[in-house]
Amino acid sequence: MTDPLHLASFLHNSAVQTALWIGALAAILNGSIGIFTVLRQHSFAGHALGDGSSAGGAVAIFLGSAALWGFLGMAWLAALAMGALGLRRARERDLATGVVLGATLGISALFLYLDVSSTQASGATVEVMFGSIFALDPQLLWPTILLVGVAIALIVLLYRPLLLIAANPDLGRAAGLPVRRLELLYLLLLGTAAALSALSIGVILATALLLGPAASALRLARRPWQSFLYAQGIALTAVLGGIYLAFMSYYWSDGASWPVSFFVVLLILLLYLASAALASRRRTKR
Amino acid sequence: MFSSFLLHTWIAATLLAIAAGSLGYFVVLRRSAFAAHALPLAAFPGGALASLLGFAPLWGLGGFAIIGVLFLRIFSLLGRRDVAMGLLLSSFLALGGLFLSLGREYAARVYGLLFGEVLGISSASLLPLALLVSVVLLLLLWQFPILLLESTQPELANAHAISSARIEWFFLLLLALVSAAAVPVVGTLLVFTLLVSPAAAAQRLSRRPYHAWALAILFAELLSWSSIALSYWSNWPLSFFVGVQGALLFLFSRIFARS
Amino acid sequence: MPAFSVSTDPVLEVSNLGVRLGGRQVLQDISFTLKKGSVSALIGENGAGKTTLLRSILGIQTWQKGSIRVLGKTARGQLSQIGYVPQKIAFDPYLPLRTRDLVALGQTGRHWWQRSDTAAVAEALAAVQAESFAEQRVGMLSGGQQQRAVIAHALARRPRLLLLDEPLANLDFASASRLVELLGVLARKQGISVLVTAHDMNPLLPILDHLVYLVGGRAAAGNVAEVVRSDVLNRLYGYPVEVLQHRGRLLVLPENPQQGLEIPCHVHEHLDQHD
Ligand SMILES: Nc1ncnc2c1ncn2[C@@H]1O[C@H](COP(=O)(O)OP(=O)(O)OP(=O)(O)O)[C@@H](O)[C@H]1O
Ligand SMILES: [Mg+2]
């Protein structure tokens, strides 16, 4: 039987299976939390958290401990620092984020260098910066399911108050919401999302997964909850499609497969452009 | 530590710090730290392509940084500016990753491009760097008052028939040039520390424009010189010292300005 | 300056309030009370502390001296009784909330994952005549429409005290008088106590019961007949003010601004506001 799409070998490959599951979980979480990141214009902070978690990943590889906890620990630490430092004054936020980001990047430069020179882990840079989704440890799956499950449950419970304080924090305060605690919760969820996607599709591409699907969904949604579903759908399409295309590229380009991250970002960009076109067509029709 | 081998690094870093410090003044004034982070990353695929096809990296870096500016302007028209910035850096890095994966020395190249290769600076690359830096500096000095006015009081500038869009183009193109020049030295990821930290510290300490501007250049020089020296002695990567000392500089300036 | 007559059940009672902000005494010794179903205006120039006072009543702003009681209790426990419309409202066009959703978010007193009370939402939308744009995104509405959406948001919790910060600043002449009319109806028919801040009291005069003047961080309070008199206003503003009566309505004007070269700065700000 011929199988030009190689679907059978794709789905029966255990490395691919792990990649699909973890990629899907990261996509669902990033799509949802990205809604708040785009609304709050926190793109730089979201990106910085992903980059910052890379320092944790590099340290974890150096210490020989599980990368997941390195990524997560650093992202949560950075999220708490951001909450303490500069949520209030937006003018300062940009600079403070940039300076902290510079420091964490410097630290990850050091530990990646140490990783390479002391442990012969020559792939550490690539692993941390671009992710290595086909080489993920299947044991990561359960902690990831747990983290994403808890995060999604919190978002489902709290998306309405979170939307209100993103719209106008004073309206939230007047409605009796604990605005500071909710903002901190959002930052911790953002850190979790950044760490997970940094681990799966790599630190820098995490930004596209966080922002692209959410920004596309916010254009198209007509109801509050729709924006979350659309964002999750777009993120899932991009990640799963990207993994499949990367797998297929092995057959197209005799042996040298192209990186997953390239295809994921390409799909995110195309879907973003499509949503812009769709939204403008909808507007002219009306 | 002043051997001819390292001499190139000293000269390159000194030139670069002048450009980064002076342009950084406007990066901070215009609150464009994200742009200063994203554009060097946009240059990244240029370096990767250059190493794949074997031409001088400066051309690749410069070319892609300018393409990055185009991308940014177009995507800013389509939606949010900060989202455009995030998409720019992700997509260009992904492209760079693709180019590198097509080549041979994948891992080593990635590290070098992202975090810099101080010892990789040849005497042949110093001349274009010097030219680039002087062009940036001349353009900045020429447009200094207009840029200053538009960055601090855009409405007033518009009333004087200064177009904000044109100033933004001008600023981003200068940023692209500096990024291209700086990437081979400190790497894509830490160009922006050199742009942001010294200028942010300088603006904390002085309110007078030319004074703060000169202070930013001075801080940038101190930051890069001390980083090179420390990196030489410890054998640790240069970008580690740039990143951490940049953060310390910013912290000290805040404490100092408050007291 | 005579204080408000003490009513049997004051909805809001502010006494000896003192607020410091950034090392400056912004409000000092502020005392006044609001009665059920009354409309009061909080008047003062830019930076007089109007917003600060409203935020203190809500408990968003901490204060150093005095006390604020809403319906006899501290404000913190009474947030579900207070509706608040902030000064600057500009929703993001990306915000995925329709007017109806925003109004539903104004309800308090139930858990956030429970369904909203659709009757209260419909009632609030009807009160500000927002049915026509109920299904549109709030970020796509005009400034005045957004303001009405936020008033509906505040009404959705069926408050007994409504605080509005400069609600007339963004409105054209007709919309402003329609809003003033609405506030009057809310007070008279539903017994809501309304406190509105403004630079200019003229548009509010037809429905106004009481005035609270903020000058130099201190307040002078009284009812319309007591305060809207040229001698009292002269003292408060520190320059000559004329009170005209036209077809049973009051109008406050600076006296002959064309003749004296010194146009009071209050008027300057006024012109800036509306140009
Ligand atoms: N967070 C703050 N820190 C320090 N000072 C503040 C702060 N917020 C307000 N102020 C000062 O308190 C004073 C009162 O401000 P407020 O916003 O209450 O004035 P306002 O009467 O509402 O003015 P406007 O008519 O312009 O709205 C102003 O002088 C302002 O500068
Ligand atoms: Mg105010």
Coordinates of C-alpha atoms in Angstrom, one line a residue, chain B residues 31-161:
Chain B
R31 CA 10.6 53.6 24.7
S32 CA 11.7 51.3 22.0
A33 CA 13.5 48.7 24.0
F34 CA 11.5 46.0 22.3
A35 CA 12.5 47.2 18.8
A36 CA 16.1 47.4 19.9
H37 CA 15.8 43.8 20.9
A38 CA 13.9 42.6 17.9
L39 CA 15.9 44.2 15.1
P40 CA 19.3 42.6 16.0
L41 CA 17.4 39.3 16.0
A42 CA 16.0 40.1 12.6
A43 CA 19.6 40.4 11.4
F44 CA 20.3 36.9 12.6
P45 CA 19.2 35.0 9.5
G46 CA 21.5 37.3 7.4
G47 CA 24.5 36.0 9.4
A48 CA 23.3 32.5 9.0
L49 CA 22.8 32.8 5.3
A50 CA 26.2 34.4 4.9
S51 CA 27.8 31.4 6.6
L52 CA 25.7 29.1 4.4
L53 CA 26.6 30.7 1.1
G54 CA 30.0 32.0 2.2
F55 CA 29.8 35.8 1.7
A56 CA 30.8 38.6 4.2
P57 CA 28.4 38.5 7.2
L58 CA 28.0 42.2 7.4
W59 CA 26.1 42.3 4.1
G60 CA 23.7 39.6 5.2
L61 CA 23.2 41.1 8.6
G62 CA 22.5 44.6 7.2
G63 CA 20.3 43.3 4.5
F64 CA 18.1 41.3 6.8
A65 CA 17.9 44.0 9.5
I66 CA 16.5 46.3 6.8
I67 CA 14.1 43.7 5.6
G68 CA 13.1 43.4 9.3
V69 CA 12.3 47.2 9.4
L70 CA 10.1 46.7 6.3
F71 CA 8.4 43.7 8.0
L72 CA 7.8 45.8 11.2
R73 CA 6.3 48.7 9.4
I74 CA 3.9 46.5 7.3
F75 CA 2.8 44.4 10.3
S76 CA 2.4 47.5 12.4
L77 CA -0.1 48.7 9.9
L78 CA -2.0 45.4 10.1
G79 CA -2.3 45.3 13.8
R80 CA -0.6 45.9 17.1
R81 CA 3.0 47.3 17.0
D82 CA 4.1 45.1 19.9
V83 CA 2.6 42.0 18.4
A84 CA 4.4 42.9 15.1
M85 CA 7.6 43.1 17.0
G86 CA 7.1 39.7 18.6
L87 CA 6.2 38.1 15.3
L88 CA 9.2 39.7 13.6
L89 CA 11.8 38.3 16.0
S90 CA 10.2 34.9 16.1
S91 CA 9.9 34.5 12.4
F92 CA 13.3 35.8 11.5
L93 CA 14.9 33.6 14.1
A94 CA 13.1 30.7 12.7
L95 CA 14.4 31.6 9.3
G96 CA 17.9 31.8 10.7
G97 CA 17.5 28.4 12.3
L98 CA 16.5 27.0 9.0
F99 CA 19.5 28.5 7.2
L100 CA 21.8 27.2 9.9
S101 CA 20.3 23.7 9.8
L102 CA 21.0 23.6 6.1
G103 CA 24.7 24.2 6.8
R104 CA 27.2 22.1 8.5
E105 CA 28.5 23.5 11.8
Y106 CA 25.0 24.0 13.3
A107 CA 25.5 24.2 17.0
A108 CA 28.7 26.2 17.0
R109 CA 27.3 28.7 14.5
V110 CA 24.2 29.3 16.5
Y111 CA 26.1 30.1 19.7
G112 CA 28.4 32.4 17.8
L113 CA 25.6 34.4 16.1
L114 CA 23.4 34.6 19.2
F115 CA 26.1 35.4 21.8
G116 CA 28.9 36.8 19.8
E117 CA 32.4 35.7 18.8
V118 CA 34.8 38.3 20.0
L119 CA 37.8 36.6 18.5
G120 CA 36.2 36.2 15.1
I121 CA 36.8 39.9 14.2
S122 CA 39.2 40.3 11.4
S123 CA 41.1 43.5 10.4
A124 CA 39.2 43.4 7.1
S125 CA 35.9 43.9 8.9
L126 CA 37.1 46.9 10.9
L127 CA 36.9 49.3 8.0
P128 CA 33.3 48.7 7.1
L129 CA 32.4 48.8 10.8
A130 CA 34.2 52.2 11.1
L131 CA 32.3 53.5 8.1
L132 CA 29.0 52.3 9.4
V133 CA 29.5 53.8 12.8
S134 CA 30.5 57.2 11.3
V135 CA 27.5 57.2 9.0
V136 CA 25.2 56.5 11.9
L137 CA 26.8 59.2 14.0
L138 CA 26.7 61.8 11.3
L139 CA 23.0 61.1 10.6
L140 CA 22.2 61.3 14.3
L141 CA 24.0 64.6 14.8
W142 CA 22.4 66.0 11.7
Q143 CA 18.9 65.1 12.9
F144 CA 19.5 65.4 16.6
P145 CA 17.1 68.3 17.4
I146 CA 14.3 67.0 15.2
L147 CA 14.6 63.5 16.6
L148 CA 14.7 64.9 20.1
L149 CA 11.5 66.9 19.6
E150 CA 9.6 64.1 17.9
S151 CA 10.6 61.6 20.6
T152 CA 9.6 63.8 23.5
Q153 CA 6.7 65.8 22.1
P154 CA 5.2 64.2 19.0
E155 CA 2.2 66.5 18.8
L156 CA 4.4 69.6 18.9
A157 CA 6.7 68.1 16.3
N158 CA 3.7 67.3 14.0
A159 CA 2.6 70.9 14.4
H160 CA 6.0 71.9 13.0
A161 CA 5.4 69.6 10.0

